[in-house]
Short mmCIF file of C-alpha atoms in Angstrom, two decimals:
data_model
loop_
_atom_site.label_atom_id
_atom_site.label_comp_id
_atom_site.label_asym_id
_atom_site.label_seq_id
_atom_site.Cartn_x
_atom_site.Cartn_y
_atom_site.Cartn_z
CA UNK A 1 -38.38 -51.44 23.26
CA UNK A 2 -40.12 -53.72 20.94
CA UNK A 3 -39.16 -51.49 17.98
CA UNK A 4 -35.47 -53.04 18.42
CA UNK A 5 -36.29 -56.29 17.63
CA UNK A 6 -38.41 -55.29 14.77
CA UNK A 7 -35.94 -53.18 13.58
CA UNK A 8 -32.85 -55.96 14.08
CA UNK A 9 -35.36 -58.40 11.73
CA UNK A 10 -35.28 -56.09 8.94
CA UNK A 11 -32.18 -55.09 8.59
CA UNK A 12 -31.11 -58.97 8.80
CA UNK A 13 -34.10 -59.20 5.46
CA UNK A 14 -32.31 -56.29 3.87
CA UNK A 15 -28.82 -58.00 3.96
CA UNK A 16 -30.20 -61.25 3.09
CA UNK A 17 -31.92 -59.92 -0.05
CA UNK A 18 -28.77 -57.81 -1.16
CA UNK A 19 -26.92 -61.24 -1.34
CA UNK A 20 -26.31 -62.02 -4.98
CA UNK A 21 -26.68 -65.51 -6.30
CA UNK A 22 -22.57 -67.52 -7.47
CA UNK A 23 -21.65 -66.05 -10.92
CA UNK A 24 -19.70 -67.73 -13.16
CA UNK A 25 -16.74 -65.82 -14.03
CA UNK A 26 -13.83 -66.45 -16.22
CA UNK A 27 -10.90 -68.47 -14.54
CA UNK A 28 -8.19 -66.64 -13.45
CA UNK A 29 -5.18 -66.82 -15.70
CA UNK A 30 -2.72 -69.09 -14.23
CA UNK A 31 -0.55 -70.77 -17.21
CA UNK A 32 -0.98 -71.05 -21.08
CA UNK A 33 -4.87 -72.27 -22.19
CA UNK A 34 -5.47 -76.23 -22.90
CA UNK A 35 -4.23 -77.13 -26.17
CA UNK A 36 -6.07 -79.68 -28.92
CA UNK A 37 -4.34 -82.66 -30.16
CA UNK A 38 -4.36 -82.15 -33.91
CA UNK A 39 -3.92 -84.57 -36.54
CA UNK A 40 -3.17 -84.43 -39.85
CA UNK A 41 -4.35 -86.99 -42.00
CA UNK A 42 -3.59 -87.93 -45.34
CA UNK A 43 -5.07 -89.21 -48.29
CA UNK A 44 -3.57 -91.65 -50.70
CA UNK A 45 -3.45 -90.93 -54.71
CA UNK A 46 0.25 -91.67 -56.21
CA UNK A 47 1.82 -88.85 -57.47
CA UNK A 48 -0.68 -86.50 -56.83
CA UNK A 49 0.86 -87.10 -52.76
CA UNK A 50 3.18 -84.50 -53.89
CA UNK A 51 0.10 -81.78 -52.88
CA UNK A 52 1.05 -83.01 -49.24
CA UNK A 53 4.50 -81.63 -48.85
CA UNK A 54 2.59 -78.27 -49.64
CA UNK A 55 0.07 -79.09 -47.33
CA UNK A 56 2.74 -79.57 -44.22
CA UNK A 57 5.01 -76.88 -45.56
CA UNK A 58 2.46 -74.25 -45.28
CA UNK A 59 0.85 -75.32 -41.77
CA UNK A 60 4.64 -75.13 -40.28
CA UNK A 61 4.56 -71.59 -41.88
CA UNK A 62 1.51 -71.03 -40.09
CA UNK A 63 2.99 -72.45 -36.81
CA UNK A 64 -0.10 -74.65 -36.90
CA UNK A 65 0.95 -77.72 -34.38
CA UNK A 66 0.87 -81.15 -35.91
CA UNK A 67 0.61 -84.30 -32.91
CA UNK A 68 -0.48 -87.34 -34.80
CA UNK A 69 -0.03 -88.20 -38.22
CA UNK A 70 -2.22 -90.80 -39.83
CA UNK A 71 -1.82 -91.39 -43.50
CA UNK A 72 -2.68 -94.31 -46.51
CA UNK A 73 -0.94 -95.16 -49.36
CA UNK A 74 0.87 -91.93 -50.60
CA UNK A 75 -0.23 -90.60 -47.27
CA UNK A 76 1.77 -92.49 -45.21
CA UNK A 77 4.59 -92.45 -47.27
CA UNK A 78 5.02 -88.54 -47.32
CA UNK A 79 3.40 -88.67 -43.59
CA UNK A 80 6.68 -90.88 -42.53
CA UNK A 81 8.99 -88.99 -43.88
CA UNK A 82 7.73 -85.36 -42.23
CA UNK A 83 7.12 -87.71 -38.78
CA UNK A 84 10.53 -88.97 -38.88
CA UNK A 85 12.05 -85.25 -38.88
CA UNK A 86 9.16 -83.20 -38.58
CA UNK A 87 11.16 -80.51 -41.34
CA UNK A 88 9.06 -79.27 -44.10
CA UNK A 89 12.51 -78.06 -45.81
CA UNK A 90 14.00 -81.72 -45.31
CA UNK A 91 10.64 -83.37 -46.27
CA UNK A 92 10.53 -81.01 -49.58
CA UNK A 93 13.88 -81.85 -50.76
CA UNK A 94 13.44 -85.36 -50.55
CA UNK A 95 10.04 -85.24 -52.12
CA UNK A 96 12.03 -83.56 -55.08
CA UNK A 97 14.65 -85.81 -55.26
CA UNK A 98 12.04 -88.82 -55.76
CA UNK A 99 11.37 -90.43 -59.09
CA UNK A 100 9.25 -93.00 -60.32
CA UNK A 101 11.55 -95.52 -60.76
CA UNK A 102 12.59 -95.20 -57.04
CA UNK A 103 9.48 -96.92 -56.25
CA UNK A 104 8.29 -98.79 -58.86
CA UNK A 105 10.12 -102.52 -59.93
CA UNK A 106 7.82 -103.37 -62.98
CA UNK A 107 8.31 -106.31 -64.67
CA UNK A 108 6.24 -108.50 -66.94
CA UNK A 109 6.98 -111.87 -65.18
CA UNK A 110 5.83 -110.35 -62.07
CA UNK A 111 2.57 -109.84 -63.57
CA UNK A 112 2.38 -113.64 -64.74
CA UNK A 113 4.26 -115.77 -61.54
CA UNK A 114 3.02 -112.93 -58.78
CA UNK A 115 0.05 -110.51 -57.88
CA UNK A 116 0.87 -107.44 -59.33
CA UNK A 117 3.39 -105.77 -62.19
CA UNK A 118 5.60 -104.62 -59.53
CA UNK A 119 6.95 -106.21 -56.22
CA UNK A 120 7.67 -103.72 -54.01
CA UNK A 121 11.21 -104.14 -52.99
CA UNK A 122 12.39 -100.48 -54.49
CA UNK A 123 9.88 -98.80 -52.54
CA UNK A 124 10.39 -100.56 -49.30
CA UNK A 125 14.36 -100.33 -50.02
CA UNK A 126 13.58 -96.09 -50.67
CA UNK A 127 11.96 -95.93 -47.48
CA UNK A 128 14.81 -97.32 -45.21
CA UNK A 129 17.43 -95.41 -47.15
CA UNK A 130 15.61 -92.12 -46.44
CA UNK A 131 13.69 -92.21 -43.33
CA UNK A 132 16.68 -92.90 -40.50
CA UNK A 133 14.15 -94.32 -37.95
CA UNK A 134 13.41 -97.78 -38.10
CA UNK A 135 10.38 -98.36 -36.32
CA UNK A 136 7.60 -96.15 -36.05
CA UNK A 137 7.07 -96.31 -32.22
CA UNK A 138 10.42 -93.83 -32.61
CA UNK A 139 9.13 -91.27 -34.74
CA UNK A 140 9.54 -87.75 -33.49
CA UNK A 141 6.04 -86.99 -34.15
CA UNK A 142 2.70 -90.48 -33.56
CA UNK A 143 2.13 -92.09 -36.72
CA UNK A 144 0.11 -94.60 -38.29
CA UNK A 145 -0.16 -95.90 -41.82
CA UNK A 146 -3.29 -97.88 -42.98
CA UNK A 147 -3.51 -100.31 -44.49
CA UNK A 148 -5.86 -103.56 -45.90
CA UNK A 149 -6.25 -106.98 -45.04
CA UNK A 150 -6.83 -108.89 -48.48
CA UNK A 151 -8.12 -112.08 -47.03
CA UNK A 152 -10.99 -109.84 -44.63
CA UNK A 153 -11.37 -106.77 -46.24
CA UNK A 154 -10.44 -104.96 -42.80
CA UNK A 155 -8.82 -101.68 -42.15
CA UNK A 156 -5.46 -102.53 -40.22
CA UNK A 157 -3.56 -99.75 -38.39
CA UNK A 158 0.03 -99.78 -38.81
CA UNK A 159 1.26 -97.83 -35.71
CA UNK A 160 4.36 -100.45 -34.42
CA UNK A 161 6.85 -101.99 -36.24
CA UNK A 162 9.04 -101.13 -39.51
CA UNK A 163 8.45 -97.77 -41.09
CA UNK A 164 9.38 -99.38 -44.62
CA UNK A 165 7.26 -102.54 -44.34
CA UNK A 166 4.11 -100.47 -43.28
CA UNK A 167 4.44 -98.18 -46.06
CA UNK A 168 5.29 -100.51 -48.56
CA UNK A 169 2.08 -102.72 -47.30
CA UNK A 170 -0.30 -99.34 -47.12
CA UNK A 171 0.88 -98.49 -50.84
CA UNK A 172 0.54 -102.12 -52.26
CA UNK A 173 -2.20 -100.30 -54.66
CA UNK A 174 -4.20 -104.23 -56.13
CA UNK A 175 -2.83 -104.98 -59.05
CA UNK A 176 0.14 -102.60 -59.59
CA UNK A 177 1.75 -103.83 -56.24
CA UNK A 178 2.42 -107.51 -54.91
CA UNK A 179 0.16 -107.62 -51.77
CA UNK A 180 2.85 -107.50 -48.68
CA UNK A 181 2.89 -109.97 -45.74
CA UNK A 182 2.92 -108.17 -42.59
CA UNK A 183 2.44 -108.88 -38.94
CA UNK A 184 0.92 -112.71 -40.29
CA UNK A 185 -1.88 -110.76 -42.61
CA UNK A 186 -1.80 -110.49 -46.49
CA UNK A 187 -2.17 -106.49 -47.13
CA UNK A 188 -3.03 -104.57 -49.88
CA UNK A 189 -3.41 -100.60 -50.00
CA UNK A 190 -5.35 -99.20 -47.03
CA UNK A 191 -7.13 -96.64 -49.92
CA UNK A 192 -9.40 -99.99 -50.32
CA UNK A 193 -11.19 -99.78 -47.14
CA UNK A 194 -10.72 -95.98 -46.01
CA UNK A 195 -8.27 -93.30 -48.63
CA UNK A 196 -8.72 -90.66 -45.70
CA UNK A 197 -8.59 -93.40 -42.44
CA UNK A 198 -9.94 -89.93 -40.33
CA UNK A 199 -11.43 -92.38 -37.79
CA UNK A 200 -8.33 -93.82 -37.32
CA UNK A 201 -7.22 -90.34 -35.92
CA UNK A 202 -10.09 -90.22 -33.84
CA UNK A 203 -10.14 -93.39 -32.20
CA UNK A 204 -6.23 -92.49 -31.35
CA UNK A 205 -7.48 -89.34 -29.62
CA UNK A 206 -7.40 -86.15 -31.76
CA UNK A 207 -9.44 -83.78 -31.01
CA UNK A 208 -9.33 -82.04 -34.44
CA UNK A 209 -8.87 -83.70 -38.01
CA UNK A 210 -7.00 -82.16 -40.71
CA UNK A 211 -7.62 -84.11 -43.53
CA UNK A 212 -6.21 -83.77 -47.21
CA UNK A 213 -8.19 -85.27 -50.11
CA UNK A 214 -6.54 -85.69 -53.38
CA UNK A 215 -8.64 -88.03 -55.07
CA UNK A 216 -8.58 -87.97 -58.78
CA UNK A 217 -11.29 -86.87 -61.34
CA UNK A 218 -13.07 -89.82 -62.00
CA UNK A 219 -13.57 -89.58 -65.66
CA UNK A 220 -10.84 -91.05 -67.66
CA UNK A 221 -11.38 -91.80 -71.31
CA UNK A 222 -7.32 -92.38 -72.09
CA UNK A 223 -7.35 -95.78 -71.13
CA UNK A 224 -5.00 -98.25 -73.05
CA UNK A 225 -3.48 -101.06 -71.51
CA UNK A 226 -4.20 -102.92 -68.11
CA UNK A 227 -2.23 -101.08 -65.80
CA UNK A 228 -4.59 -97.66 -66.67
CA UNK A 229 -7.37 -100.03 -66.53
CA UNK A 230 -6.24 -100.70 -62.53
CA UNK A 231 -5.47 -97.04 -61.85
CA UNK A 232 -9.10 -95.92 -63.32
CA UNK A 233 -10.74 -98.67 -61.21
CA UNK A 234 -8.60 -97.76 -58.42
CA UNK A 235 -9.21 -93.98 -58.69
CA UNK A 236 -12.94 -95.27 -58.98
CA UNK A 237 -12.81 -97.38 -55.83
CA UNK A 238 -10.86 -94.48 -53.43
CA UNK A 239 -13.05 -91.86 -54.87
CA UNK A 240 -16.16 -93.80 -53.66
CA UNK A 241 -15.23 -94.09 -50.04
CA UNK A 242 -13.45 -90.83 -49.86
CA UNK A 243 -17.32 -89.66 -50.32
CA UNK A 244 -18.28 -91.40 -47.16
CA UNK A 245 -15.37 -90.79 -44.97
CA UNK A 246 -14.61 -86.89 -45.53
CA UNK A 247 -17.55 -85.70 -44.28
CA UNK A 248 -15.92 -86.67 -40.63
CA UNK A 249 -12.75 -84.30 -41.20
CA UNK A 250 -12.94 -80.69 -38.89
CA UNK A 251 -11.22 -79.02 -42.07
CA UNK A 252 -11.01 -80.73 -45.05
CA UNK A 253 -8.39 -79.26 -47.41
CA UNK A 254 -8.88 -80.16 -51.37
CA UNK A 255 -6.01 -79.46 -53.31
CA UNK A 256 -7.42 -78.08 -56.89
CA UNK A 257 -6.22 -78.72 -60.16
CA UNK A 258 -4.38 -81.70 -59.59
CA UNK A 259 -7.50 -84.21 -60.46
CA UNK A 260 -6.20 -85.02 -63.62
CA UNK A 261 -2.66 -85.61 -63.00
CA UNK A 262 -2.04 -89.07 -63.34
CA UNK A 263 -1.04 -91.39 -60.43
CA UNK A 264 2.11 -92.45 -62.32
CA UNK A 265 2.61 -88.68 -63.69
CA UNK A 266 5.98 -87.74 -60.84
CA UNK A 267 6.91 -84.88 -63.70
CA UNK A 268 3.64 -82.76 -61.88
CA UNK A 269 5.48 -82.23 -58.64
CA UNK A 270 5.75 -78.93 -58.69
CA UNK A 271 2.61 -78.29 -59.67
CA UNK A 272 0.77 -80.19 -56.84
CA UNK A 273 2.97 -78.84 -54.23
CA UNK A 274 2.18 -75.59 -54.81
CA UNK A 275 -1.93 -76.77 -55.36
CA UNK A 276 -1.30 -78.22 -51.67
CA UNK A 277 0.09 -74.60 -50.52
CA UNK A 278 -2.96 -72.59 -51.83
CA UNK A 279 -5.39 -74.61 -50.56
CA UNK A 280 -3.98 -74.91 -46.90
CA UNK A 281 -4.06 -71.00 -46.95
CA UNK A 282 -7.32 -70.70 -48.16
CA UNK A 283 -8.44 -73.19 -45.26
CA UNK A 284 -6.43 -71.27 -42.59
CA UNK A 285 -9.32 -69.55 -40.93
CA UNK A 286 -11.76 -72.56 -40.88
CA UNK A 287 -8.31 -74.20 -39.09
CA UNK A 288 -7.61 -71.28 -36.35
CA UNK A 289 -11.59 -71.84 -35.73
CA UNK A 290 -11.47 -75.02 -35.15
CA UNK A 291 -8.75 -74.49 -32.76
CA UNK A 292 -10.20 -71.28 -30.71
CA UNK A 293 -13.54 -73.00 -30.57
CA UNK A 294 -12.34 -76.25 -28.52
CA UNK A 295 -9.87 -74.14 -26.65
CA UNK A 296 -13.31 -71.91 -25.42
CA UNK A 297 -14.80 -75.00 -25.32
CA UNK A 298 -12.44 -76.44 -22.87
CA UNK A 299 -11.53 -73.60 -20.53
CA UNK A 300 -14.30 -73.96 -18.16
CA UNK A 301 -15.64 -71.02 -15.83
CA UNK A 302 -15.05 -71.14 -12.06
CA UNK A 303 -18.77 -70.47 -10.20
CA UNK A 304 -17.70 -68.29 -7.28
CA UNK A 305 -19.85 -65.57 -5.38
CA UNK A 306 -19.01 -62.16 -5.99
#
């Protein structure tokens, strides 16, 4: 009779030590995986900015989502339009249909009476004659234009307010451009502090950077008058802190070839649109990687016995 209990004790051991420890196993499917917030930020350099309409156009081809759009100088200008409409096609005609002198109000006496050889007033003028949304906190798609406090030397974030006073103050390149007065600060071109502001898309909350750097080549030995003698030390100046602040983008997309076109040049738009195409393809798998790593990332396991 004693055998029973024995026998009771071991087969309670034996079920105890077929017991298998929780497992983590993938969650169930239950709705569409979590999605990053991607931004696409972009860098200023005058009329090489065209590079960014090929830049957009192709990540819309490649259904690649765009949520925030942060942009300086050129950047923001090109960024405001696409945000306002979010249409590659309508962003590429307009970017076709603009000429220099759309933007640029030279004159000599605003060299000698103001702060730069042109005021301003055309490009700001362009902007609300061809973006239809008026204030920024409207746009279809987040934006933000940077831009430069010339008293401080601070990075100021342009994400409220008028579309055409933010761009015109984030594209006030020193010395070509009057500096604007905006929201009670003196401001300059944002490429001064930061010509690819990716930690201003962080610090909003993406979760992946798409940056575009269109810097120019640095050497320059067709300098004549004082306005090339700005652009070089402007090209100098972005070029410099582009160095520093690229290294922060999750894909960085170069444009190539379009180093040497000049940041006046607006007869090269073809040219860097289609530079901006080819290089968005060639960075299309580093992109979808990007993406499928922080989705895996941020599907979690359920632990659950088994």
């Amino acid at each position: 009779m004693r055998l029973l209990p024995a026998l009771a004790i071991a087969c309670l051991a034996l079920l105890t030590a077929c017991q298998t420890a929780p497992v983590a196993v993938p969650r169930p499917v239950q709705g569409p995986p979590p999605k990053p917030r991607i931004a696409l930020v972009l860098g200023g350099g005058a009329a090489r900015g065209f590079a960014h309409v090929g830049v957009i156009r192709a990540l819309e081809q490649e259904k690649i989502p765009i949520d925030m759009v942060v942009g300086t100088s050129v950047g923001g200008l090109i960024g405001a339009i696409y945000a306002a409409d979010a249409n590659s096609f309508n962003l590429e005609w307009t970017a076709f249909q603009l000429e220099k002198e759309d933007l640029f109000d030279f004159g000599i006496m605003n060299a000698v009476v103001g702060m730069g050889f042109a005021k301003g007033d055309k490009l700001e003028a362009w902007v609300k004659n061809h973006i239809k949304i008026a204030l920024i906190e409207n746009m279809k798609i987040p934006f933000a234009a940077v831009a430069t406090d010339l008293n401080w030397g601070q990075e100021v974030v342009l994400d409220k307010g008028s579309v055409a006073r933010a761009i015109r103050a984030s594209a006030a390149i020193p010395g070509v451009f009057q500096p604007v007065l905006h929201q009670g600060k003196i401001l300059v071109d944002g490429g001064v502090t930061d010509n690819i502001p990716i930690s201003v898309a962080k610090a909003k909350g993406a979760d992946i950077v798409i940056a575009v750097d269109i810097s120019a080549n640095i050497g320059n030995t067709n300098i004549t008058n004082l306005v090339g003698v700005t652009l070089q030390a402007t090209n100098i100046m972005f070029a410099r802190n582009v160095e520093h602040s690229k290294k922060d983008a999750d894909v960085l997309i170069t444009p190539l070839g379009i180093g040497d076109v000049g940041m006046l040049d607006f007869t090269q738009k073809k040219r860097c649109m289609q530079a901006g195409i080819e290089a968005t393809q060639k960075a299309m798998p580093s992109i979808r990687k990007a993406i499928e790593d922080w989705v895996a990332a941020h599907t979690k396991p359920v632990v659950q016995a088994r």
